[in-house]
GROMACS .gro file of C-alpha atoms in nm:
model
  358
    1MET     CA    1   8.635  15.698  18.103
    2ALA     CA    2   8.928  15.857  18.268
    3HIS     CA    3   9.259  15.733  18.278
    4THR     CA    4   9.448  15.679  18.617
    5LEU     CA    5   9.816  15.754  18.724
    6THR     CA    6   9.966  15.658  19.074
    7LEU     CA    7  10.193  15.910  19.196
    8PHE     CA    8  10.377  15.980  19.538
    9LYS     CA    9  10.461  15.607  19.565
   10ASP     CA   10  10.826  15.638  19.650
   11LYS     CA   11  10.831  15.998  19.790
   12PRO     CA   12  10.491  16.076  19.992
   13LEU     CA   13  10.300  16.412  19.905
   14SER     CA   14  10.385  16.660  20.195
   15LEU     CA   15  10.067  16.865  20.280
   16THR     CA   16  10.049  17.211  20.366
   17LEU     CA   17   9.871  17.204  20.690
   18GLY     CA   18  10.060  16.867  20.805
   19GLY     CA   19  10.080  16.510  20.730
   20THR     CA   20  10.148  16.334  20.433
   21LEU     CA   21   9.972  16.097  20.150
   22SER     CA   22  10.121  15.788  19.980
   23PRO     CA   23  10.034  15.668  19.740
   24VAL     CA   24   9.815  15.902  19.536
   25ASP     CA   25   9.601  15.805  19.264
   26VAL     CA   26   9.496  16.060  19.011
   27ALA     CA   27   9.193  16.033  18.744
   28TYR     CA   28   9.259  16.243  18.468
   29GLN     CA   29   9.121  16.291  18.104
   30THR     CA   30   9.293  16.465  17.794
   31TYR     CA   31   9.131  16.608  17.479
   32GLY     CA   32   9.272  16.701  17.147
   33GLN     CA   33   9.660  16.641  17.029
   34LEU     CA   34   9.966  16.772  17.215
   35ASN     CA   35  10.192  16.912  16.920
   36ALA     CA   36  10.537  16.859  16.862
   37ASP     CA   37  10.698  17.103  17.085
   38LYS     CA   38  10.436  17.048  17.357
   39SER     CA   39  10.339  17.428  17.356
   40ASN     CA   40   9.958  17.392  17.344
   41ALA     CA   41   9.895  17.230  17.658
   42VAL     CA   42   9.603  17.363  17.850
   43LEU     CA   43   9.494  17.235  18.229
   44LEU     CA   44   9.136  17.280  18.322
   45CYS     CA   45   9.051  17.307  18.682
   46HIS     CA   46   8.701  17.187  18.806
   47ALA     CA   47   8.479  17.339  19.035
   48LEU     CA   48   8.362  17.230  19.375
   49THR     CA   49   8.151  16.904  19.258
   50GLY     CA   50   8.300  16.852  18.903
   51ASP     CA   51   8.530  16.572  18.804
   52ALA     CA   52   8.781  16.471  18.508
   53GLU     CA   53   8.522  16.441  18.273
   54PRO     CA   54   8.440  16.819  18.148
   55TYR     CA   55   8.334  16.666  17.798
   56PHE     CA   56   8.211  16.343  17.649
   57ASP     CA   57   8.177  16.211  17.303
   58ASN     CA   58   7.875  16.024  17.349
   59ALA     CA   59   7.514  16.097  17.464
   60ASN     CA   60   7.648  16.183  17.799
   61LYS     CA   61   7.719  16.560  17.875
   62GLY     CA   62   8.026  16.679  18.098
   63TRP     CA   63   8.012  16.976  18.302
   64TRP     CA   64   8.183  17.204  18.029
   65GLN     CA   65   8.069  17.004  17.730
   66ASP     CA   66   7.917  17.323  17.537
   67PHE     CA   67   8.269  17.475  17.597
   68ILE     CA   68   8.486  17.194  17.462
   69GLY     CA   69   8.518  17.062  17.125
   70PRO     CA   70   8.635  17.129  16.779
   71GLY     CA   71   8.617  17.502  16.705
   72LEU     CA   72   8.487  17.580  17.036
   73ALA     CA   73   8.610  17.826  17.286
   74PHE     CA   74   8.827  17.563  17.423
   75ASP     CA   75   8.921  17.430  17.075
   76THR     CA   76   9.025  17.085  17.046
   77ASN     CA   77   9.168  17.140  16.693
   78GLN     CA   78   9.426  17.394  16.850
   79TYR     CA   79   9.509  17.285  17.228
   80PHE     CA   80   9.550  16.972  17.425
   81PHE     CA   81   9.366  16.984  17.718
   82ILE     CA   82   9.403  16.795  18.058
   83CYS     CA   83   9.147  16.767  18.336
   84SER     CA   84   9.217  16.575  18.657
   85ASN     CA   85   8.974  16.508  18.946
   86VAL     CA   86   9.118  16.688  19.255
   87LEU     CA   87   9.297  16.558  19.561
   88GLY     CA   88   9.028  16.433  19.798
   89GLY     CA   89   8.766  16.381  19.514
   90CYS     CA   90   8.527  16.098  19.480
   91LYS     CA   91   8.581  16.051  19.134
   92GLY     CA   92   8.889  15.833  19.119
   93THR     CA   93   9.115  16.031  19.271
   94THR     CA   94   9.270  15.960  19.627
   95GLY     CA   95   9.015  16.095  19.880
   96PRO     CA   96   8.834  15.996  20.194
   97ALA     CA   97   8.642  15.699  20.040
   98SER     CA   98   8.978  15.555  19.905
   99ILE     CA   99   9.168  15.261  20.069
  100ASN     CA  100   9.400  15.362  20.335
  101PRO     CA  101   9.703  15.144  20.275
  102GLN     CA  102   9.790  15.142  20.638
  103THR     CA  103   9.462  15.019  20.748
  104GLY     CA  104   9.321  14.842  20.454
  105LYS     CA  105   8.994  15.024  20.506
  106PRO     CA  106   8.856  15.351  20.347
  107TYR     CA  107   9.042  15.668  20.496
  108GLY     CA  108   8.705  15.820  20.619
  109SER     CA  109   8.761  16.029  20.926
  110GLN     CA  110   9.159  15.963  20.879
  111PHE     CA  111   9.163  16.143  20.573
  112PRO     CA  112   9.384  16.467  20.630
  113ILE     CA  113   9.263  16.837  20.595
  114ILE     CA  114   9.378  16.953  20.230
  115THR     CA  115   9.422  17.288  20.080
  116VAL     CA  116   9.412  17.455  19.727
  117GLN     CA  117   9.798  17.459  19.753
  118ASP     CA  118   9.797  17.074  19.796
  119ILE     CA  119   9.538  17.020  19.480
  120VAL     CA  120   9.777  17.229  19.276
  121ASN     CA  121  10.084  17.049  19.363
  122VAL     CA  122   9.900  16.698  19.301
  123GLN     CA  123   9.828  16.881  18.939
  124LYS     CA  124  10.184  16.979  18.876
  125ALA     CA  125  10.306  16.591  18.969
  126LEU     CA  126  10.057  16.473  18.716
  127ILE     CA  127  10.175  16.723  18.456
  128ASP     CA  128  10.534  16.623  18.508
  129ALA     CA  129  10.464  16.278  18.485
  130LEU     CA  130  10.282  16.327  18.153
  131GLU     CA  131  10.628  16.509  18.065
  132ILE     CA  132  10.457  16.842  17.953
  133PRO     CA  133  10.736  17.110  18.032
  134HIS     CA  134  10.510  17.401  18.052
  135LEU     CA  135  10.138  17.491  18.023
  136HIS     CA  136   9.993  17.739  17.771
  137CYS     CA  137   9.724  17.791  18.004
  138VAL     CA  138   9.557  17.693  18.318
  139ALA     CA  139   9.177  17.770  18.334
  140GLY     CA  140   8.888  17.716  18.584
  141GLY     CA  141   8.547  17.849  18.731
  142SER     CA  142   8.470  17.892  19.093
  143PHE     CA  143   8.692  17.667  19.282
  144GLY     CA  144   8.864  17.586  18.988
  145GLY     CA  145   8.961  17.969  18.944
  146MET     CA  146   9.124  17.951  19.266
  147GLN     CA  147   9.329  17.672  19.164
  148ALA     CA  148   9.415  17.849  18.861
  149THR     CA  149   9.527  18.144  19.062
  150GLN     CA  150   9.750  17.924  19.303
  151TRP     CA  151   9.928  17.772  18.966
  152ALA     CA  152  10.050  18.110  18.887
  153ILE     CA  153  10.185  18.162  19.229
  154SER     CA  154  10.348  17.809  19.303
  155TYR     CA  155  10.473  17.764  18.945
  156PRO     CA  156  10.518  18.142  18.792
  157ASP     CA  157  10.756  17.987  18.518
  158PHE     CA  158  10.553  17.710  18.410
  159VAL     CA  159  10.220  17.859  18.325
  160SER     CA  160  10.180  18.139  18.048
  161ASN     CA  161   9.795  18.249  18.092
  162ILE     CA  162   9.568  18.222  18.361
  163ILE     CA  163   9.173  18.200  18.318
  164ASN     CA  164   8.950  18.269  18.634
  165LEU     CA  165   8.589  18.250  18.600
  166CYS     CA  166   8.355  18.380  18.868
  167SER     CA  167   8.592  18.320  19.153
  168SER     CA  168   8.760  18.599  19.382
  169LEU     CA  169   9.104  18.531  19.560
  170THR     CA  170   8.936  18.463  19.888
  171LEU     CA  171   8.603  18.332  20.016
  172SER     CA  172   8.380  18.588  20.178
  173ALA     CA  173   8.248  18.575  20.557
  174GLU     CA  174   7.888  18.507  20.397
  175ALA     CA  175   8.011  18.224  20.191
  176ILE     CA  176   8.190  18.068  20.448
  177GLY     CA  177   7.883  18.074  20.662
  178PHE     CA  178   7.687  17.897  20.398
  179ASN     CA  179   7.962  17.620  20.370
  180HIS     CA  180   7.919  17.597  20.754
  181VAL     CA  181   7.561  17.544  20.758
  182MET     CA  182   7.604  17.286  20.461
  183ARG     CA  183   7.878  17.098  20.691
  184GLN     CA  184   7.644  17.109  20.975
  185ALA     CA  185   7.388  16.910  20.770
  186ILE     CA  186   7.611  16.657  20.687
  187ILE     CA  187   7.818  16.607  21.040
  188ASN     CA  188   7.467  16.615  21.224
  189ASP     CA  189   7.329  16.334  21.019
  190PRO     CA  190   7.273  16.023  21.248
  191TYR     CA  191   7.485  15.815  20.999
  192PHE     CA  192   7.777  16.028  20.984
  193ASN     CA  193   7.957  15.832  21.246
  194GLN     CA  194   8.251  16.092  21.252
  195GLY     CA  195   8.298  16.012  20.884
  196ASP     CA  196   8.351  15.674  20.890
  197TYR     CA  197   8.024  15.530  20.755
  198TYR     CA  198   8.153  15.325  20.461
  199GLU     CA  199   8.056  15.007  20.594
  200GLY     CA  200   7.727  15.117  20.712
  201GLN     CA  201   7.453  15.354  20.598
  202SER     CA  202   7.575  15.680  20.432
  203PRO     CA  203   7.455  16.028  20.574
  204ASP     CA  204   7.237  16.094  20.260
  205ASN     CA  205   6.987  16.300  20.434
  206GLY     CA  206   7.278  16.545  20.546
  207LEU     CA  207   7.407  16.554  20.197
  208LYS     CA  208   7.079  16.593  20.031
  209ILE     CA  209   7.032  16.911  20.256
  210ALA     CA  210   7.367  17.035  20.211
  211ARG     CA  211   7.320  17.011  19.842
  212MET     CA  212   6.989  17.197  19.835
  213LEU     CA  213   7.130  17.492  20.005
  214GLY     CA  214   7.422  17.487  19.758
  215MET     CA  215   7.222  17.520  19.462
  216LEU     CA  216   7.046  17.811  19.589
  217THR     CA  217   7.393  17.970  19.608
  218TYR     CA  218   7.458  17.896  19.243
  219ARG     CA  219   7.112  18.027  19.093
  220THR     CA  220   6.942  18.377  19.127
  221ASP     CA  221   6.622  18.481  19.245
  222VAL     CA  222   6.526  18.585  18.885
  223GLN     CA  223   6.603  18.244  18.751
  224LEU     CA  224   6.410  18.046  19.016
  225ALA     CA  225   6.095  18.292  18.970
  226ARG     CA  226   6.110  18.242  18.600
  227ALA     CA  227   6.121  17.864  18.646
  228PHE     CA  228   5.901  17.803  18.954
  229GLY     CA  229   5.756  18.115  19.064
  230ARG     CA  230   5.459  18.028  19.347
  231GLU     CA  231   5.362  17.722  19.164
  232MET     CA  232   5.231  17.435  19.351
  233LYS     CA  233   5.237  17.082  19.323
  234GLN     CA  234   4.921  16.852  19.305
  235GLN     CA  235   4.848  16.619  19.595
  236SER     CA  236   5.160  16.714  19.781
  237ALA     CA  237   5.178  16.717  20.185
  238ILE     CA  238   5.206  17.056  20.343
  239TRP     CA  239   5.544  16.974  20.492
  240GLY     CA  240   5.677  16.790  20.185
  241ASP     CA  241   5.744  16.927  19.811
  242TYR     CA  242   5.438  17.156  19.825
  243PHE     CA  243   5.596  17.410  19.596
  244GLN     CA  244   5.762  17.321  19.264
  245VAL     CA  245   6.077  17.503  19.355
  246GLU     CA  246   6.085  17.272  19.683
  247SER     CA  247   6.042  16.979  19.420
  248TYR     CA  248   6.328  17.098  19.233
  249LEU     CA  249   6.556  17.149  19.528
  250SER     CA  250   6.447  16.802  19.640
  251TYR     CA  251   6.549  16.642  19.326
  252GLN     CA  252   6.875  16.773  19.295
  253GLY     CA  253   6.942  16.678  19.645
  254VAL     CA  254   6.867  16.307  19.568
  255LYS     CA  255   7.038  16.321  19.227
  256PHE     CA  256   7.370  16.447  19.398
  257LEU     CA  257   7.368  16.123  19.636
  258ASP     CA  258   7.426  15.894  19.313
  259ARG     CA  259   7.789  16.096  19.240
  260PHE     CA  260   7.907  16.250  19.533
  261ASP     CA  261   8.080  16.148  19.884
  262ALA     CA  262   7.983  16.337  20.188
  263ASN     CA  263   8.338  16.335  20.325
  264THR     CA  264   8.461  16.461  19.997
  265TYR     CA  265   8.204  16.753  20.003
  266LEU     CA  266   8.348  16.815  20.365
  267ARG     CA  267   8.715  16.837  20.289
  268LEU     CA  268   8.649  17.036  19.959
  269LEU     CA  269   8.424  17.308  20.136
  270ARG     CA  270   8.674  17.351  20.374
  271ALA     CA  271   8.953  17.391  20.121
  272LEU     CA  272   8.733  17.663  19.982
  273ASP     CA  273   8.709  17.856  20.315
  274LEU     CA  274   9.087  17.815  20.384
  275TYR     CA  275   9.214  17.924  20.043
  276GLU     CA  276   9.452  18.214  20.112
  277PRO     CA  277   9.715  18.311  19.845
  278SER     CA  278   9.945  18.442  20.099
  279LEU     CA  279   9.968  18.112  20.267
  280GLY     CA  280  10.364  18.064  20.299
  281TYR     CA  281  10.441  18.404  20.187
  282ALA     CA  282  10.498  18.739  20.391
  283ASN     CA  283  10.126  18.874  20.271
  284GLU     CA  284   9.903  18.857  19.978
  285LYS     CA  285  10.068  19.110  19.760
  286ALA     CA  286  10.404  18.900  19.807
  287ALA     CA  287  10.237  18.596  19.681
  288LEU     CA  288  10.066  18.769  19.406
  289SER     CA  289  10.347  18.947  19.290
  290ARG     CA  290  10.493  18.619  19.186
  291ILE     CA  291  10.258  18.578  18.912
  292LYS     CA  292  10.414  18.637  18.550
  293ALA     CA  293  10.119  18.478  18.344
  294ASN     CA  294   9.863  18.705  18.173
  295TYR     CA  295   9.563  18.698  18.387
  296THR     CA  296   9.211  18.694  18.280
  297LEU     CA  297   8.926  18.760  18.551
  298VAL     CA  298   8.570  18.727  18.465
  299GLY     CA  299   8.282  18.831  18.731
  300VAL     CA  300   7.921  18.797  18.673
  301THR     CA  301   7.712  19.098  18.850
  302SER     CA  302   7.446  18.851  18.977
  303ASP     CA  303   7.644  18.604  19.116
  304GLN     CA  304   7.548  18.534  19.478
  305LEU     CA  305   7.834  18.346  19.594
  306PHE     CA  306   8.144  18.538  19.445
  307LYS     CA  307   7.992  18.865  19.473
  308GLN     CA  308   8.092  19.185  19.264
  309VAL     CA  309   8.258  19.357  19.524
  310ASP     CA  310   8.482  19.058  19.595
  311LEU     CA  311   8.560  19.031  19.234
  312HIS     CA  312   8.666  19.417  19.227
  313LYS     CA  313   8.877  19.372  19.557
  314SER     CA  314   9.050  19.102  19.372
  315LYS     CA  315   9.113  19.269  19.074
  316GLN     CA  316   9.265  19.561  19.260
  317ALA     CA  317   9.498  19.333  19.451
  318LEU     CA  318   9.621  19.164  19.149
  319GLU     CA  319   9.680  19.523  18.983
  320GLU     CA  320   9.847  19.635  19.308
  321ALA     CA  321  10.084  19.366  19.283
  322GLY     CA  322  10.200  19.434  18.903
  323VAL     CA  323  10.000  19.119  18.754
  324ASN     CA  324   9.883  19.194  18.384
  325VAL     CA  325   9.501  19.172  18.450
  326HIS     CA  326   9.223  19.169  18.220
  327TYR     CA  327   8.894  19.215  18.354
  328SER     CA  328   8.548  19.156  18.229
  329GLU     CA  329   8.199  19.141  18.404
  330PHE     CA  330   7.844  19.085  18.258
  331HIS     CA  331   7.478  19.035  18.387
  332SER     CA  332   7.354  18.696  18.366
  333THR     CA  333   7.038  18.531  18.507
  334PHE     CA  334   7.214  18.185  18.572
  335GLY     CA  335   7.396  18.385  18.870
  336HIS     CA  336   7.717  18.185  18.981
  337ASP     CA  337   7.651  17.881  18.737
  338ALA     CA  338   7.666  18.111  18.431
  339PHE     CA  339   8.047  18.009  18.380
  340LEU     CA  340   7.906  17.642  18.291
  341VAL     CA  341   7.617  17.763  18.077
  342ASP     CA  342   7.641  18.107  17.947
  343TYR     CA  343   7.877  18.000  17.628
  344ASP     CA  344   7.783  18.335  17.445
  345PHE     CA  345   7.932  18.568  17.688
  346PHE     CA  346   8.219  18.373  17.818
  347GLU     CA  347   8.327  18.247  17.479
  348PRO     CA  348   8.511  18.565  17.330
  349MET     CA  349   8.715  18.605  17.664
  350ILE     CA  350   8.814  18.253  17.667
  351ARG     CA  351   8.939  18.278  17.307
  352GLN     CA  352   9.130  18.624  17.386
  353ALA     CA  353   9.301  18.485  17.681
  354LEU     CA  354   9.414  18.151  17.492
  355ALA     CA  355   9.550  18.368  17.225
  356GLN     CA  356   9.778  18.568  17.447
  357SER     CA  357  10.143  18.488  17.434
  358ALA     CA  358  10.364  18.434  17.700
   0.00000   0.00000   0.00000
């Protein structure tokens, strides 16, 4: 189980787009041992629907289970890993389902719009509370890669290495479009109630549909064809799960309801859309030029969410800003989700990035 710290009790968290939050609970987990001079700390930033538990010691699997452990890419014999549930989350960190101390009820519609910058500022407060003076590395994939990038911008003297897997500097118009459709599925669910549904029925159908669409952006056509093809189910209604691929998506949608909150999904999708490294600076180059860390960027050529062309643009922008960028790309039938499962491809690049000095 994750640990929890309560932060911003005396001085509220000021949010990038306005407003404040106080207090802020942060759920986090650690793996490995912090060395004597506290120089081996690595922050792991989770993707959109992740949490503070990338690894379990028991039969349950964390979201980066195959990457973390003794002798693995994220070697717990060598490094001390910290991972926290993001601000706005629903796995122990303050989010829309948390109790608003002003009303005694869940925040719901009153929870503010948050940004990646806000998420990173909360992570920094956690690291400070743990009395860790410097991070050897910040690593993340997808939404976590955006967080890693913002760490290097916001706190350039605090982190030595950045690992960004499968994430461009900004989200494309197409990806924002996917997110819009997912949000509309939730918002138009008859039980959404403007986000204040906690005392009644949850907008489960909308959230299921949103998850199904999301799953299609994480996979590839090749993977779906290999797994399901045009195979049909026996004794299925024509408008139901007639094909096996439909049954798979429906199953993923239902399973998602057990671990995620619709308001959190809305807030984090919008944080993805809104992410701009240039926020608060004259332009993107001015923001990126603040980066002092070694920057490892890895793309997947079959990624349908963060496409190859967007990764190339990000690489170019980083280079033009003077960042020490190490770029790699490869093909995977897993598409965007490759960073969660394609260990053999990512392992050498992760090890190389972690081995770099400040």
